[in-house]
GROMACS .gro file of N, CA and C in nm:
model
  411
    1UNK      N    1  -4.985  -4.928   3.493
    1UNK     CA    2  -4.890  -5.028   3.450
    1UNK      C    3  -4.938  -5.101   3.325
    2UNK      N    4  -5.094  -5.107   3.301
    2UNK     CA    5  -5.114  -5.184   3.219
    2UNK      C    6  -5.125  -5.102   3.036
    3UNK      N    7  -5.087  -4.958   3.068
    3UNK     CA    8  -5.047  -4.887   2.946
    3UNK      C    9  -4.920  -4.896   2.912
    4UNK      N   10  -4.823  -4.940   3.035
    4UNK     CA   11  -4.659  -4.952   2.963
    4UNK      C   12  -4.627  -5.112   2.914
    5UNK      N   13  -4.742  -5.178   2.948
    5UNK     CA   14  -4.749  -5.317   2.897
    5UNK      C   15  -4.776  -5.361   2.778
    6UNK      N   16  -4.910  -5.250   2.740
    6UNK     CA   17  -4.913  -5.257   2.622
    6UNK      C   18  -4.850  -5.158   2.471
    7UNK      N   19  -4.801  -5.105   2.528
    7UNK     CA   20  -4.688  -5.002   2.422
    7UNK      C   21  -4.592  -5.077   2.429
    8UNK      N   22  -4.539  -5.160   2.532
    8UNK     CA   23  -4.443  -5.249   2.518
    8UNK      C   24  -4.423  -5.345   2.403
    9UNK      N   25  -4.530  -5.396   2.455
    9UNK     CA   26  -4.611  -5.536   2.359
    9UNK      C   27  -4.599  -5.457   2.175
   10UNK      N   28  -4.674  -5.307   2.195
   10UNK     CA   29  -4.711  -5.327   2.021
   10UNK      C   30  -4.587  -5.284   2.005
   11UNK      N   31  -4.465  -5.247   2.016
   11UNK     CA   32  -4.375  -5.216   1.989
   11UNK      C   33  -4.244  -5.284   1.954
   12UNK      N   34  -4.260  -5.452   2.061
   12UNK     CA   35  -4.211  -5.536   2.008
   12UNK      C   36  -4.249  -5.610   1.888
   13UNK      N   37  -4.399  -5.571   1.892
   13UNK     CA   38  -4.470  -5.639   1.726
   13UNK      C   39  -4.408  -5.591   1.619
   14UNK      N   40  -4.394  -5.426   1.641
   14UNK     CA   41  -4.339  -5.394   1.502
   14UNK      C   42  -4.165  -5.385   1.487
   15UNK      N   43  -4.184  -5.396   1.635
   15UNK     CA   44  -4.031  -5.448   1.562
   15UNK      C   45  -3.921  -5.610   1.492
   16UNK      N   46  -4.038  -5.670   1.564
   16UNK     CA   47  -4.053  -5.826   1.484
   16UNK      C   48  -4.072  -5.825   1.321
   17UNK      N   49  -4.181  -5.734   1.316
   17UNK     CA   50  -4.217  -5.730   1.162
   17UNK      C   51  -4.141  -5.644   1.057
   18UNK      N   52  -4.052  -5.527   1.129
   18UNK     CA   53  -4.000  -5.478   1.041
   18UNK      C   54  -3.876  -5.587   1.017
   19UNK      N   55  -3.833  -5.643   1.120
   19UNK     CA   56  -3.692  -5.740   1.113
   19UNK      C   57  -3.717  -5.872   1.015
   20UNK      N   58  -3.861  -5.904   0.995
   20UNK     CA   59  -3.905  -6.019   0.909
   20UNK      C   60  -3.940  -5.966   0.779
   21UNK      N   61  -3.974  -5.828   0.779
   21UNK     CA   62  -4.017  -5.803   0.650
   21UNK      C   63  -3.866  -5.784   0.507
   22UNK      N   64  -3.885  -5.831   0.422
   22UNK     CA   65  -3.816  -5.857   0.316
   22UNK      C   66  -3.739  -5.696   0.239
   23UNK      N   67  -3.804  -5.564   0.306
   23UNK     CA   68  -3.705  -5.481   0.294
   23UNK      C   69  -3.636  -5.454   0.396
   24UNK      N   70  -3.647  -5.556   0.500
   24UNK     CA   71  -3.520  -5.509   0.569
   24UNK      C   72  -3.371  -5.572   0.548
   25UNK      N   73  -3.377  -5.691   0.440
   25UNK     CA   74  -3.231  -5.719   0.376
   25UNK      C   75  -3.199  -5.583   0.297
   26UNK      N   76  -3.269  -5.554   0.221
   26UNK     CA   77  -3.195  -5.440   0.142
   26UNK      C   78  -3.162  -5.347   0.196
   27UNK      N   79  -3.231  -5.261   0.306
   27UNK     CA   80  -3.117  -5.188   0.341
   27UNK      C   81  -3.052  -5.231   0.443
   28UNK      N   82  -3.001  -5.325   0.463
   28UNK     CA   83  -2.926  -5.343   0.567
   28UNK      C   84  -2.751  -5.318   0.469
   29UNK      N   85  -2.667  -5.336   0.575
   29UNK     CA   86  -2.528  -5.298   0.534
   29UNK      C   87  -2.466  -5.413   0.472
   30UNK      N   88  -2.403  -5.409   0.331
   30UNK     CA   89  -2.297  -5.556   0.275
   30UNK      C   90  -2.225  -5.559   0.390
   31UNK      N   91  -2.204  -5.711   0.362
   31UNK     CA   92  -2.092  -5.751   0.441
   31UNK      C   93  -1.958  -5.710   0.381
   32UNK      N   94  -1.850  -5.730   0.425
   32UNK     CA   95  -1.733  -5.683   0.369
   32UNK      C   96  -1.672  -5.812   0.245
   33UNK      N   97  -1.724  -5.927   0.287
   33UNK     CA   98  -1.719  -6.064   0.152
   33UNK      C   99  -1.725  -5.952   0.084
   34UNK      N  100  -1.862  -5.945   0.005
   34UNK     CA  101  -1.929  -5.923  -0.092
   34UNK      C  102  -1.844  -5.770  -0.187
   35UNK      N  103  -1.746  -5.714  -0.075
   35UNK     CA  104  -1.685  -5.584  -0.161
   35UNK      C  105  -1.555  -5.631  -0.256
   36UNK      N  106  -1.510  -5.758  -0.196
   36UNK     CA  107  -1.358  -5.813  -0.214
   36UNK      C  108  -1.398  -5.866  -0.416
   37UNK      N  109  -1.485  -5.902  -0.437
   37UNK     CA  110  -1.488  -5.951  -0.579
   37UNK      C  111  -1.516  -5.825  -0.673
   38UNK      N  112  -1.558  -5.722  -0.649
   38UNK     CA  113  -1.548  -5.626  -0.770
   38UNK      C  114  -1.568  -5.484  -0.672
   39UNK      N  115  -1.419  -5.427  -0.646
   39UNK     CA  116  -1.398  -5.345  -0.552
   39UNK      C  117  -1.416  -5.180  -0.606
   40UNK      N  118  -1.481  -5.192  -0.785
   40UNK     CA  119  -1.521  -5.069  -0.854
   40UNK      C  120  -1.654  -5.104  -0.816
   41UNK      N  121  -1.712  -5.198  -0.824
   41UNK     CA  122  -1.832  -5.227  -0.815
   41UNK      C  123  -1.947  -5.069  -0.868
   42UNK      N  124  -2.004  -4.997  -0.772
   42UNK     CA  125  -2.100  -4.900  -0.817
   42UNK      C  126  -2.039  -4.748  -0.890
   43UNK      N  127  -1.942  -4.786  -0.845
   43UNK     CA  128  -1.848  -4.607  -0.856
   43UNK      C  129  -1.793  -4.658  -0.998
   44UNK      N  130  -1.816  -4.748  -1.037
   44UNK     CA  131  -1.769  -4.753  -1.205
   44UNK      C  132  -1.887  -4.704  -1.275
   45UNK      N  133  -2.005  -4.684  -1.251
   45UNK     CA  134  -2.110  -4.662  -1.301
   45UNK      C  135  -2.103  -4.471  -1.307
   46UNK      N  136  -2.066  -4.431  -1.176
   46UNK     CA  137  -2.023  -4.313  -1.150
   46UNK      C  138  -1.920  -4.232  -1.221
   47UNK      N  139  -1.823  -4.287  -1.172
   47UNK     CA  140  -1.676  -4.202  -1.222
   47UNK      C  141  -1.656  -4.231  -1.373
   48UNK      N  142  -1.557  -4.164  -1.478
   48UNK     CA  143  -1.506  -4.210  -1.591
   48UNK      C  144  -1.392  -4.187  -1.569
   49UNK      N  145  -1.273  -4.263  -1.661
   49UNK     CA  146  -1.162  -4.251  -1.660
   49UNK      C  147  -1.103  -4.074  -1.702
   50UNK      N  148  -0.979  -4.054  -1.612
   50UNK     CA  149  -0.962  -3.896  -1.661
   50UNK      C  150  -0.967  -3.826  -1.822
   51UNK      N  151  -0.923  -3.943  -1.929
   51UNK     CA  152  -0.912  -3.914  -2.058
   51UNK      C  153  -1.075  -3.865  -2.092
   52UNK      N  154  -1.135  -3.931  -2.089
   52UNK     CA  155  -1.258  -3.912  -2.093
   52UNK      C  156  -1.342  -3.824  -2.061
   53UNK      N  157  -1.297  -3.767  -1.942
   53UNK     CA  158  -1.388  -3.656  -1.857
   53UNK      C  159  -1.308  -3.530  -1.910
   54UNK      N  160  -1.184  -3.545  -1.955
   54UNK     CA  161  -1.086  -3.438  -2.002
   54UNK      C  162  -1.179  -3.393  -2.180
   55UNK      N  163  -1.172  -3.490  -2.237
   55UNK     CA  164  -1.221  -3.501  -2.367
   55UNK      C  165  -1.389  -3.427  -2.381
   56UNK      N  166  -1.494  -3.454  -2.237
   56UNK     CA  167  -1.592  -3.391  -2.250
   56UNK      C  168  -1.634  -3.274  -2.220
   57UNK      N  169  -1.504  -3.259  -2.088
   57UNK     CA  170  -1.566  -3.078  -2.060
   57UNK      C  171  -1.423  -3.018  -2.205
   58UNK      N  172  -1.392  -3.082  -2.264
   58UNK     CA  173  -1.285  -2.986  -2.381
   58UNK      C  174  -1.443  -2.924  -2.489
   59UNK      N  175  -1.511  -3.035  -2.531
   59UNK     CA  176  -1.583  -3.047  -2.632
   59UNK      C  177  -1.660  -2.963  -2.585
   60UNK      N  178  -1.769  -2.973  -2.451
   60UNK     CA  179  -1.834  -2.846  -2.382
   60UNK      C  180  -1.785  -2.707  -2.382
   61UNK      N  181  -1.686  -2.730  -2.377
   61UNK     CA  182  -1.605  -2.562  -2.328
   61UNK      C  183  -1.632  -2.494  -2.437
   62UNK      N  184  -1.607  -2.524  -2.515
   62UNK     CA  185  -1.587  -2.452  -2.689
   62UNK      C  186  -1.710  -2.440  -2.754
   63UNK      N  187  -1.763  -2.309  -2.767
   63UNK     CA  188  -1.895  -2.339  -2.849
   63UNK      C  189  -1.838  -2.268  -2.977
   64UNK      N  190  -1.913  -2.344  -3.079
   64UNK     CA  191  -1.885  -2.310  -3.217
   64UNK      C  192  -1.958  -2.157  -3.256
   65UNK      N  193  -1.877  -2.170  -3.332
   65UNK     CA  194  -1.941  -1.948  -3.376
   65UNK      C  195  -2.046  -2.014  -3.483
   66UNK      N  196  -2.144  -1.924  -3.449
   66UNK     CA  197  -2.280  -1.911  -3.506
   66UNK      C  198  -2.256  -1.864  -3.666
   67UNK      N  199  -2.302  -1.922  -3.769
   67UNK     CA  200  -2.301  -1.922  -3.886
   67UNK      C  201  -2.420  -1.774  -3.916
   68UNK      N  202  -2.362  -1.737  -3.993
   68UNK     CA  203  -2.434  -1.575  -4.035
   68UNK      C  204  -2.594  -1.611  -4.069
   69UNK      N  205  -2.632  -1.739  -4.109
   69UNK     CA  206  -2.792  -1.762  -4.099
   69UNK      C  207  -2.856  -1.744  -4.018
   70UNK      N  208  -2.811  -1.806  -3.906
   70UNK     CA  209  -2.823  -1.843  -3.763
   70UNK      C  210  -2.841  -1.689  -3.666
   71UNK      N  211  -2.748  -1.593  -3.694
   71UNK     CA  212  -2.771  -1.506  -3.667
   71UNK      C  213  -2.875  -1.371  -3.720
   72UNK      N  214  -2.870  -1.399  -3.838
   72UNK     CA  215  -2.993  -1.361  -3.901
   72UNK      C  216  -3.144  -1.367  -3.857
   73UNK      N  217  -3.162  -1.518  -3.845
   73UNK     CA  218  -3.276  -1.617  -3.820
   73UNK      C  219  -3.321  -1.522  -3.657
   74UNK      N  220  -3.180  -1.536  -3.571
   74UNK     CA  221  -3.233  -1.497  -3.390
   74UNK      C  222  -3.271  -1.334  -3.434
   75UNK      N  223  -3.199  -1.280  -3.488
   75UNK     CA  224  -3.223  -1.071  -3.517
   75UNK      C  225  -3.386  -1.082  -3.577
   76UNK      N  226  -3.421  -1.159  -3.663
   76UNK     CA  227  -3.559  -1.145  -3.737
   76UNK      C  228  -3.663  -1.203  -3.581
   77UNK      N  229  -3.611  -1.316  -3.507
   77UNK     CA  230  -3.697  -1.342  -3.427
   77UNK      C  231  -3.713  -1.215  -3.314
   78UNK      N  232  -3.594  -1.147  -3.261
   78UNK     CA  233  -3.632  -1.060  -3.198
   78UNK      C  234  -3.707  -0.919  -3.254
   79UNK      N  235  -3.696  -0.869  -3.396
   79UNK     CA  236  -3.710  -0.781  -3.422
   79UNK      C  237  -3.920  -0.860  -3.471
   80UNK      N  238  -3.917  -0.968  -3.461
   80UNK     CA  239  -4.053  -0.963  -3.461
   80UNK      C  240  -4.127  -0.948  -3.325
   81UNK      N  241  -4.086  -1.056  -3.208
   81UNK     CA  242  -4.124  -1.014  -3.107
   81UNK      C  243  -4.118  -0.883  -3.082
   82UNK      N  244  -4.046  -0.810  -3.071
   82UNK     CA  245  -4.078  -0.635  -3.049
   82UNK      C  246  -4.164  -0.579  -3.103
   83UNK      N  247  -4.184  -0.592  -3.249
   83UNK     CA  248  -4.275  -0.561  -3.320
   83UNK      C  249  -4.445  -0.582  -3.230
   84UNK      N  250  -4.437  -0.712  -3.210
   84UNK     CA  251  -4.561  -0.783  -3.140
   84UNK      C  252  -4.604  -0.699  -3.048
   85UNK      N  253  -4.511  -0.706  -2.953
   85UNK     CA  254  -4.507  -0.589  -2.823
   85UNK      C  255  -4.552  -0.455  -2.864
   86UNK      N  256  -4.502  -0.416  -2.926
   86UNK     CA  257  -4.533  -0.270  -3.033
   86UNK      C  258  -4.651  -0.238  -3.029
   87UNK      N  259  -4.702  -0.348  -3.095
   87UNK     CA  260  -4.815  -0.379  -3.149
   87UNK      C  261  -4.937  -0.376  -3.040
   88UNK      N  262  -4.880  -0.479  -2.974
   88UNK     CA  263  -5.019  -0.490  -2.820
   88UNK      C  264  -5.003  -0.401  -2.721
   89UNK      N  265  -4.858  -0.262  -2.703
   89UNK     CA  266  -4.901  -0.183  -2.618
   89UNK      C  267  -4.987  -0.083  -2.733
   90UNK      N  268  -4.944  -0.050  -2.827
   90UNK     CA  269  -5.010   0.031  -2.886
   90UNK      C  270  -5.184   0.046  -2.894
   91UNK      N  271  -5.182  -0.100  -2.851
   91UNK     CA  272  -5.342  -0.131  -2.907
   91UNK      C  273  -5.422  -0.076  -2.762
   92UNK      N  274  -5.374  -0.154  -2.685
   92UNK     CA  275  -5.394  -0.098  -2.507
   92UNK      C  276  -5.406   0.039  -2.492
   93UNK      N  277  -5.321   0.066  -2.532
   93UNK     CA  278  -5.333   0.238  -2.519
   93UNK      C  279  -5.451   0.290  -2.589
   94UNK      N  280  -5.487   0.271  -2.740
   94UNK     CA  281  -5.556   0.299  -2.836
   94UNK      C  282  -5.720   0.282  -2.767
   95UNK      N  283  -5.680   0.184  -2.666
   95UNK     CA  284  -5.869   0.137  -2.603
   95UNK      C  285  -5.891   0.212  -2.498
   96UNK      N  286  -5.722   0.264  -2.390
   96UNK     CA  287  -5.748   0.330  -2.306
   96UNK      C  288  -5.835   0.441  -2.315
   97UNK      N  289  -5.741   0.524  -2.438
   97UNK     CA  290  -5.781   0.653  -2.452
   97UNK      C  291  -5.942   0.715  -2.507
   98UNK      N  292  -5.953   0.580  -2.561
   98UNK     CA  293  -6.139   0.608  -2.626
   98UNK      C  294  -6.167   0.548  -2.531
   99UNK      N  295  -6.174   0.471  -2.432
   99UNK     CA  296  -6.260   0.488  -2.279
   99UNK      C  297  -6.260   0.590  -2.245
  100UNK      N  298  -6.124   0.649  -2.208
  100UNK     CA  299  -6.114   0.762  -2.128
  100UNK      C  300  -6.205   0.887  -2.186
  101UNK      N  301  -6.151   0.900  -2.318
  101UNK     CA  302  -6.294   0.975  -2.356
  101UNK      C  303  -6.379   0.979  -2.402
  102UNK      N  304  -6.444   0.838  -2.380
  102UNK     CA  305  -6.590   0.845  -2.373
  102UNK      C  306  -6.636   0.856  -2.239
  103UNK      N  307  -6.572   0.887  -2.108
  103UNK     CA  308  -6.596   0.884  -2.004
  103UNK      C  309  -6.587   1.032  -1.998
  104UNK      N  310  -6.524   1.126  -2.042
  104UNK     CA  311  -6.521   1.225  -2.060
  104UNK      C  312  -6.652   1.294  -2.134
  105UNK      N  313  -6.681   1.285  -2.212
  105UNK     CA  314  -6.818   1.287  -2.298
  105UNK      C  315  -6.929   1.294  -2.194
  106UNK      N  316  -6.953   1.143  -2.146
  106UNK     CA  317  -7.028   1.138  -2.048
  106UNK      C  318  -7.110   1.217  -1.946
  107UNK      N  319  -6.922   1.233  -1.915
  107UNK     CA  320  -6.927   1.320  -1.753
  107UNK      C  321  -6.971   1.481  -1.844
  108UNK      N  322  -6.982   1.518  -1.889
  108UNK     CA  323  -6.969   1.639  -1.994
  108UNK      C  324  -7.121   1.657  -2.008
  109UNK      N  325  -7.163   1.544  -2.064
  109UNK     CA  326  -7.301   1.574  -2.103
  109UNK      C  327  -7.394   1.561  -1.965
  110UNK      N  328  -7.380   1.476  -1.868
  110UNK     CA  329  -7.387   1.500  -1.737
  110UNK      C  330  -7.422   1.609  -1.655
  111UNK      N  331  -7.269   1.689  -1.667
  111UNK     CA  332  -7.305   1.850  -1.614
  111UNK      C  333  -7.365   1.922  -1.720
  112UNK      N  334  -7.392   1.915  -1.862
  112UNK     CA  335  -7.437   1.973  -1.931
  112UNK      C  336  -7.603   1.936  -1.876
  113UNK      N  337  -7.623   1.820  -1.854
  113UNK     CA  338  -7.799   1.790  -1.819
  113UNK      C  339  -7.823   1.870  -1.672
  114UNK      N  340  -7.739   1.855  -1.578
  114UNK     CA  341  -7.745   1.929  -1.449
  114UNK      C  342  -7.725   2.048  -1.473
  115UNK      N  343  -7.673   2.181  -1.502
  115UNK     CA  344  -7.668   2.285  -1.494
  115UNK      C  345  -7.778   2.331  -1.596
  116UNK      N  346  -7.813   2.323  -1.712
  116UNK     CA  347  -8.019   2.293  -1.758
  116UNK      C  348  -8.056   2.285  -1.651
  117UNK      N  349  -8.077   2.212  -1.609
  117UNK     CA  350  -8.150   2.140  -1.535
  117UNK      C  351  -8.193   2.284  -1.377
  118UNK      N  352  -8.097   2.306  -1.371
  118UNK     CA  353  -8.048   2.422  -1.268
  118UNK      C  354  -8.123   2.520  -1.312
  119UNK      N  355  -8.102   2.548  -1.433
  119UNK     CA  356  -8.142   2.698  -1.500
  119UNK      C  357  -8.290   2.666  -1.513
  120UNK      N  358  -8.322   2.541  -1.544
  120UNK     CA  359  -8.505   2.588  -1.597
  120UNK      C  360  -8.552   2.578  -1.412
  121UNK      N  361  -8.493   2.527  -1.285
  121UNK     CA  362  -8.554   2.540  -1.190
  121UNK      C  363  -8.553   2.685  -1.110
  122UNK      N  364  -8.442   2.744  -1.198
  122UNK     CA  365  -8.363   2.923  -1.134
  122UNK      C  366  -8.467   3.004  -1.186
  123UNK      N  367  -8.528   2.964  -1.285
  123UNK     CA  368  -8.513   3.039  -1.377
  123UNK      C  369  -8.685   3.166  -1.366
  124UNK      N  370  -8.689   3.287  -1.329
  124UNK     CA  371  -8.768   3.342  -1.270
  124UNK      C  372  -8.845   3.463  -1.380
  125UNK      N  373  -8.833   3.414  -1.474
  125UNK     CA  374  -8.896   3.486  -1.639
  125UNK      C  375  -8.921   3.611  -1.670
  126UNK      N  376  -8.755   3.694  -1.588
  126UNK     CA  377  -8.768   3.819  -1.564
  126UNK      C  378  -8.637   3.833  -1.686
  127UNK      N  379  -8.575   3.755  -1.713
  127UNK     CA  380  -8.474   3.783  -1.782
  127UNK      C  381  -8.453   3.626  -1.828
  128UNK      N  382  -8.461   3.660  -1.977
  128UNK     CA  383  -8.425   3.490  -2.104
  128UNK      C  384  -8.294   3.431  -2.027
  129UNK      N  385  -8.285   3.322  -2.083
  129UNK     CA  386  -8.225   3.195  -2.056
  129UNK      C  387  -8.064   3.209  -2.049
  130UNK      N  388  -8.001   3.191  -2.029
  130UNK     CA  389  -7.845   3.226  -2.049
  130UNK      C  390  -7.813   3.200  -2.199
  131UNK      N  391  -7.830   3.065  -2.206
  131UNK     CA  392  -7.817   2.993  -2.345
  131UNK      C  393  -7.864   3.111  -2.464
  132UNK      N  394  -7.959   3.203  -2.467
  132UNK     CA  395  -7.998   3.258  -2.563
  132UNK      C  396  -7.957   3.371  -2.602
  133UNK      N  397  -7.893   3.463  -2.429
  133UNK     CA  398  -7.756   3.535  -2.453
  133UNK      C  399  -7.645   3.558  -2.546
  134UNK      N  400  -7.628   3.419  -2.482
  134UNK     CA  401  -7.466   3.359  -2.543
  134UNK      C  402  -7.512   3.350  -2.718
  135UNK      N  403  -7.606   3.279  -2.784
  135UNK     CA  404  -7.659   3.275  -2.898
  135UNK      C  405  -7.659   3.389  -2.988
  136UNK      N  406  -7.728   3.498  -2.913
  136UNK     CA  407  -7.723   3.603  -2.995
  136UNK      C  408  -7.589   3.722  -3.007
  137UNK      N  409  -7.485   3.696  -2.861
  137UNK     CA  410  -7.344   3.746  -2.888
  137UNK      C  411  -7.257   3.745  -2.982
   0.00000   0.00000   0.00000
């Protein structure tokens, strides 16, 4: 009993304090007085008269045709960006391919050191080298 006493208790505290505290006028609800003296009151801030709202989506609606500079100016901007692009796959590629074969090389000279390598351990000095074969063919 003495836990529903005290949830009781802090619960009436805060509800004392929210009822004293100074934002609870603001949101509370106007009275109906307070609508009778200016009955546009916030929605004038909102709404515009129809002439008005007619006059701005007219002016929106209509876009003006682009002057032949103007169109010039956007064709040079795209035809540079592409260019750019052009430019940086080309280059990508250009680094791929000399990795790729210098990885090729590599691997090349690789089996070129291993299969040597093969032959001087094969190699039983009854008959020359392969390499010297091929040389004199």
């Amino acid at each position: 009993m003495s836990w529903t006493y005290a949830t009781f208790l802090s619960l009436l505290t805060v509800l004392l304090a929210l009822s004293w505290s100074p934002e609870a006028d603001s949101a509370a609800v106007p009275s109906s007085t307070g609508s009778t003296k200016d009955p546009q009151g916030p929605l004038n801030k909102i709404f515009m008269k129809e002439a008005d709202a007619s006059n701005f989506f007219r002016r929106r609606s209509r876009r003006g045709a682009k002057s032949q500079d103007e169109i010039n100016a956007e064709q040079r901007q795209i035809l540079a960006a592409d260019e750019r692009k052009r430019e940086f796959h080309e280059e990508k590629r250009n680094k791929f391919e000399s990795f790729a074969e210098e990885e090729d090389d590599e691997q090349d000279e690789r089996s070129r050191e291993s299969t040597e390598q093969w032959r001087e351990f094969h190699y039983d000095g009854m008959h020359p080298p392969q390499e010297y074969n091929r040389q004199s063919t």
